[in-house]
Amino acid sequence: MSVKDRKSCNHKFRYYSVVGLAVPGHVVGTIDLWRCLNCGSIDANARRIGDTKPPSTIGWNILDEDEKWAILACYDKKAPNNWELIRIRPNLKFEHNCSGPERQFEITKEYNLILQNGMKPERHELYLAEDYMEKTILLVK
């Protein structure tokens, strides 16, 4: 189904999967994944520990054709704030706000994270949500 068709779909989202996020000793959050029964679009919402509100944006975050949901882990921040859910696509350049020197990033055509100088980051990692469904990512370096 094309992006245009997916964006005009009368979505009927159902819970699809979860990605767990943890540091040694405890869970710090989850990524809930939702799938539309009509068009197959995947939506996601991030929840940090203690957040018990149901998501209010399910169905509003429809990905473009080449976009994917990813978790950016930042080892310059303390848990539980050392991760964020982001939308990525090949050749995306973005800035991440943290206390460390690694702030300018780019996504390769293979959906890998590199610094804008072409080097691999030392203090940040990228995890594709689709690769970790029903699994837990241990956020330690």
PDB file of C-alpha atoms in Angstrom:
ATOM      1  CA  MET A   1       0.000   0.000   0.000  1.00  0.00           C
ATOM      2  CA  SER A   2       1.371   3.424  -0.907  1.00  0.00           C
ATOM      3  CA  VAL A   3       2.130   6.094   1.680  1.00  0.00           C
ATOM      4  CA  LYS A   4      -0.750   8.192   0.316  1.00  0.00           C
ATOM      5  CA  ASP A   5      -3.140   5.257   0.751  1.00  0.00           C
ATOM      6  CA  ARG A   6      -1.815   4.575   4.241  1.00  0.00           C
ATOM      7  CA  LYS A   7      -2.235   8.216   5.256  1.00  0.00           C
ATOM      8  CA  SER A   8      -5.852   8.269   4.035  1.00  0.00           C
ATOM      9  CA  CYS A   9      -6.662   4.837   5.497  1.00  0.00           C
ATOM     10  CA  ASN A  10      -9.455   4.531   8.034  1.00  0.00           C
ATOM     11  CA  HIS A  11      -6.993   3.073  10.547  1.00  0.00           C
ATOM     12  CA  LYS A  12      -7.950   0.359  12.961  1.00  0.00           C
ATOM     13  CA  PHE A  13      -4.902  -0.071  15.198  1.00  0.00           C
ATOM     14  CA  ARG A  14      -4.356  -3.080  17.418  1.00  0.00           C
ATOM     15  CA  TYR A  15      -1.563  -3.748  19.855  1.00  0.00           C
ATOM     16  CA  TYR A  16       1.222  -5.516  17.950  1.00  0.00           C
ATOM     17  CA  SER A  17       4.386  -5.895  20.029  1.00  0.00           C
ATOM     18  CA  VAL A  18       6.667  -4.392  22.649  1.00  0.00           C
ATOM     19  CA  VAL A  19      10.352  -3.559  22.882  1.00  0.00           C
ATOM     20  CA  GLY A  20      11.725  -3.526  26.422  1.00  0.00           C
ATOM     21  CA  LEU A  21      14.418  -1.056  27.489  1.00  0.00           C
ATOM     22  CA  ALA A  22      16.513  -1.845  30.555  1.00  0.00           C
ATOM     23  CA  VAL A  23      19.657  -1.056  32.473  1.00  0.00           C
ATOM     24  CA  PRO A  24      21.223  -3.670  34.768  1.00  0.00           C
ATOM     25  CA  GLY A  25      18.735  -4.400  37.512  1.00  0.00           C
ATOM     26  CA  HIS A  26      15.591  -2.760  36.179  1.00  0.00           C
ATOM     27  CA  VAL A  27      13.410  -1.784  33.238  1.00  0.00           C
ATOM     28  CA  VAL A  28      13.527   1.907  32.254  1.00  0.00           C
ATOM     29  CA  GLY A  29      10.867   1.944  29.551  1.00  0.00           C
ATOM     30  CA  THR A  30       9.076   0.280  26.679  1.00  0.00           C
ATOM     31  CA  ILE A  31       8.245   0.979  23.077  1.00  0.00           C
ATOM     32  CA  ASP A  32       4.704  -0.158  22.310  1.00  0.00           C
ATOM     33  CA  LEU A  33       4.125  -1.031  18.655  1.00  0.00           C
ATOM     34  CA  TRP A  34       0.669  -0.861  17.074  1.00  0.00           C
ATOM     35  CA  ARG A  35      -0.345  -2.220  13.656  1.00  0.00           C
ATOM     36  CA  CYS A  36      -3.268  -1.115  11.493  1.00  0.00           C
ATOM     37  CA  LEU A  37      -5.457  -4.062  10.529  1.00  0.00           C
ATOM     38  CA  ASN A  38      -6.457  -2.327   7.273  1.00  0.00           C
ATOM     39  CA  CYS A  39      -3.164  -1.102   5.789  1.00  0.00           C
ATOM     40  CA  GLY A  40      -0.406  -2.668   7.911  1.00  0.00           C
ATOM     41  CA  SER A  41       1.097   0.647   9.065  1.00  0.00           C
ATOM     42  CA  ILE A  42       3.124   0.442  12.260  1.00  0.00           C
ATOM     43  CA  ASP A  43       2.829   3.175  14.866  1.00  0.00           C
ATOM     44  CA  ALA A  44       4.866   3.397  18.050  1.00  0.00           C
ATOM     45  CA  ASN A  45       4.835   5.157  21.369  1.00  0.00           C
ATOM     46  CA  ALA A  46       7.503   5.411  24.029  1.00  0.00           C
ATOM     47  CA  ARG A  47       6.720   4.932  27.692  1.00  0.00           C
ATOM     48  CA  ARG A  48       9.125   5.557  30.523  1.00  0.00           C
ATOM     49  CA  ILE A  49       8.794   3.789  33.849  1.00  0.00           C
ATOM     50  CA  GLY A  50       6.004   5.372  35.858  1.00  0.00           C
ATOM     51  CA  ASP A  51       4.103   6.576  32.780  1.00  0.00           C
ATOM     52  CA  THR A  52       0.712   4.873  33.046  1.00  0.00           C
ATOM     53  CA  LYS A  53      -1.282   7.045  30.645  1.00  0.00           C
ATOM     54  CA  PRO A  54      -2.556   5.318  27.526  1.00  0.00           C
ATOM     55  CA  PRO A  55      -1.135   6.762  24.307  1.00  0.00           C
ATOM     56  CA  SER A  56      -3.198   9.494  22.671  1.00  0.00           C
ATOM     57  CA  THR A  57      -1.330   9.688  19.366  1.00  0.00           C
ATOM     58  CA  ILE A  58      -1.779   6.159  17.998  1.00  0.00           C
ATOM     59  CA  GLY A  59      -2.578   6.414  14.309  1.00  0.00           C
ATOM     60  CA  TRP A  60      -1.172   9.917  13.881  1.00  0.00           C
ATOM     61  CA  ASN A  61       2.459   8.931  13.315  1.00  0.00           C
ATOM     62  CA  ILE A  62       2.303   7.174   9.954  1.00  0.00           C
ATOM     63  CA  LEU A  63       5.784   6.470   8.608  1.00  0.00           C
ATOM     64  CA  ASP A  64       6.798   7.397   5.085  1.00  0.00           C
ATOM     65  CA  GLU A  65       7.833   4.590   2.708  1.00  0.00           C
ATOM     66  CA  ASP A  66      11.518   4.498   3.721  1.00  0.00           C
ATOM     67  CA  GLU A  67      11.121   5.451   7.401  1.00  0.00           C
ATOM     68  CA  LYS A  68      11.541   3.139  10.388  1.00  0.00           C
ATOM     69  CA  TRP A  69      11.094   3.446  14.142  1.00  0.00           C
ATOM     70  CA  ALA A  70      14.360   3.371  16.079  1.00  0.00           C
ATOM     71  CA  ILE A  71      15.641   3.794  19.610  1.00  0.00           C
ATOM     72  CA  LEU A  72      18.598   6.142  20.017  1.00  0.00           C
ATOM     73  CA  ALA A  73      20.630   5.197  23.100  1.00  0.00           C
ATOM     74  CA  CYS A  74      22.752   7.988  24.598  1.00  0.00           C
ATOM     75  CA  TYR A  75      25.411   6.918  27.082  1.00  0.00           C
ATOM     76  CA  ASP A  76      26.162  10.512  28.090  1.00  0.00           C
ATOM     77  CA  LYS A  77      22.784  10.690  29.874  1.00  0.00           C
ATOM     78  CA  LYS A  78      21.676   8.806  32.969  1.00  0.00           C
ATOM     79  CA  ALA A  79      18.895   6.205  32.904  1.00  0.00           C
ATOM     80  CA  PRO A  80      15.937   6.381  32.557  1.00  0.00           C
ATOM     81  CA  ASN A  81      16.518   9.383  30.266  1.00  0.00           C
ATOM     82  CA  ASN A  82      19.268   7.792  28.168  1.00  0.00           C
ATOM     83  CA  TRP A  83      17.069   6.829  25.204  1.00  0.00           C
ATOM     84  CA  GLU A  84      14.524   8.263  22.822  1.00  0.00           C
ATOM     85  CA  LEU A  85      12.201   6.937  20.139  1.00  0.00           C
ATOM     86  CA  ILE A  86      12.909   8.497  16.743  1.00  0.00           C
ATOM     87  CA  ARG A  87      11.783   8.171  13.134  1.00  0.00           C
ATOM     88  CA  ILE A  88      14.684   7.523  10.787  1.00  0.00           C
ATOM     89  CA  ARG A  89      15.252   7.199   7.049  1.00  0.00           C
ATOM     90  CA  PRO A  90      18.351   6.825   4.875  1.00  0.00           C
ATOM     91  CA  ASN A  91      20.496   9.972   4.576  1.00  0.00           C
ATOM     92  CA  LEU A  92      18.696  11.661   7.481  1.00  0.00           C
ATOM     93  CA  LYS A  93      20.911  14.189   9.259  1.00  0.00           C
ATOM     94  CA  PHE A  94      19.903  15.225  12.745  1.00  0.00           C
ATOM     95  CA  GLU A  95      21.181  16.819  15.914  1.00  0.00           C
ATOM     96  CA  HIS A  96      20.875  15.129  19.301  1.00  0.00           C
ATOM     97  CA  ASN A  97      20.968  17.205  22.466  1.00  0.00           C
ATOM     98  CA  CYS A  98      23.225  15.732  25.141  1.00  0.00           C
ATOM     99  CA  SER A  99      26.201  16.750  27.276  1.00  0.00           C
ATOM    100  CA  GLY A 100      28.777  14.828  25.230  1.00  0.00           C
ATOM    101  CA  PRO A 101      30.649  15.841  22.087  1.00  0.00           C
ATOM    102  CA  GLU A 102      28.668  13.534  19.759  1.00  0.00           C
ATOM    103  CA  ARG A 103      25.691  15.590  18.609  1.00  0.00           C
ATOM    104  CA  GLN A 104      25.595  15.600  14.789  1.00  0.00           C
ATOM    105  CA  PHE A 105      24.431  12.295  13.298  1.00  0.00           C
ATOM    106  CA  GLU A 106      23.494  10.764   9.977  1.00  0.00           C
ATOM    107  CA  ILE A 107      21.604   7.596   9.060  1.00  0.00           C
ATOM    108  CA  THR A 108      23.185   5.469   6.322  1.00  0.00           C
ATOM    109  CA  LYS A 109      21.217   3.755   3.555  1.00  0.00           C
ATOM    110  CA  GLU A 110      21.468   0.556   5.646  1.00  0.00           C
ATOM    111  CA  TYR A 111      19.871   2.381   8.633  1.00  0.00           C
ATOM    112  CA  ASN A 112      23.120   2.551  10.615  1.00  0.00           C
ATOM    113  CA  LEU A 113      24.091   5.487  12.815  1.00  0.00           C
ATOM    114  CA  ILE A 114      27.238   7.443  11.985  1.00  0.00           C
ATOM    115  CA  LEU A 115      28.610  10.805  12.985  1.00  0.00           C
ATOM    116  CA  GLN A 116      28.414  13.447  10.280  1.00  0.00           C
ATOM    117  CA  ASN A 117      32.181  13.083   9.833  1.00  0.00           C
ATOM    118  CA  GLY A 118      31.567   9.454   8.753  1.00  0.00           C
ATOM    119  CA  MET A 119      32.906   7.837  11.937  1.00  0.00           C
ATOM    120  CA  LYS A 120      31.015   5.398  14.151  1.00  0.00           C
ATOM    121  CA  PRO A 121      29.854   7.031  17.405  1.00  0.00           C
ATOM    122  CA  GLU A 122      31.363   5.797  20.663  1.00  0.00           C
ATOM    123  CA  ARG A 123      28.687   7.084  23.069  1.00  0.00           C
ATOM    124  CA  HIS A 124      25.499   6.461  21.054  1.00  0.00           C
ATOM    125  CA  GLU A 125      23.810   3.428  19.508  1.00  0.00           C
ATOM    126  CA  LEU A 126      20.788   2.942  17.275  1.00  0.00           C
ATOM    127  CA  TYR A 127      18.377   0.015  17.549  1.00  0.00           C
ATOM    128  CA  LEU A 128      15.644  -0.631  14.973  1.00  0.00           C
ATOM    129  CA  ALA A 129      12.392  -1.353  16.812  1.00  0.00           C
ATOM    130  CA  GLU A 130      11.442  -4.027  14.250  1.00  0.00           C
ATOM    131  CA  ASP A 131      14.583  -6.012  15.168  1.00  0.00           C
ATOM    132  CA  TYR A 132      13.751  -6.092  18.892  1.00  0.00           C
ATOM    133  CA  MET A 133      10.035  -6.939  19.002  1.00  0.00           C
ATOM    134  CA  GLU A 134       9.301  -9.053  22.093  1.00  0.00           C
ATOM    135  CA  LYS A 135      12.910  -8.546  23.246  1.00  0.00           C
ATOM    136  CA  THR A 136      14.700  -6.274  25.688  1.00  0.00           C
ATOM    137  CA  ILE A 137      17.523  -3.904  24.798  1.00  0.00           C
ATOM    138  CA  LEU A 138      20.097  -3.571  27.572  1.00  0.00           C
ATOM    139  CA  LEU A 139      21.175   0.078  27.526  1.00  0.00           C
ATOM    140  CA  VAL A 140      24.766  -0.189  28.704  1.00  0.00           C
ATOM    141  CA  LYS A 141      28.041   0.564  26.998  1.00  0.00           C
TER     142      LYS A 141
END
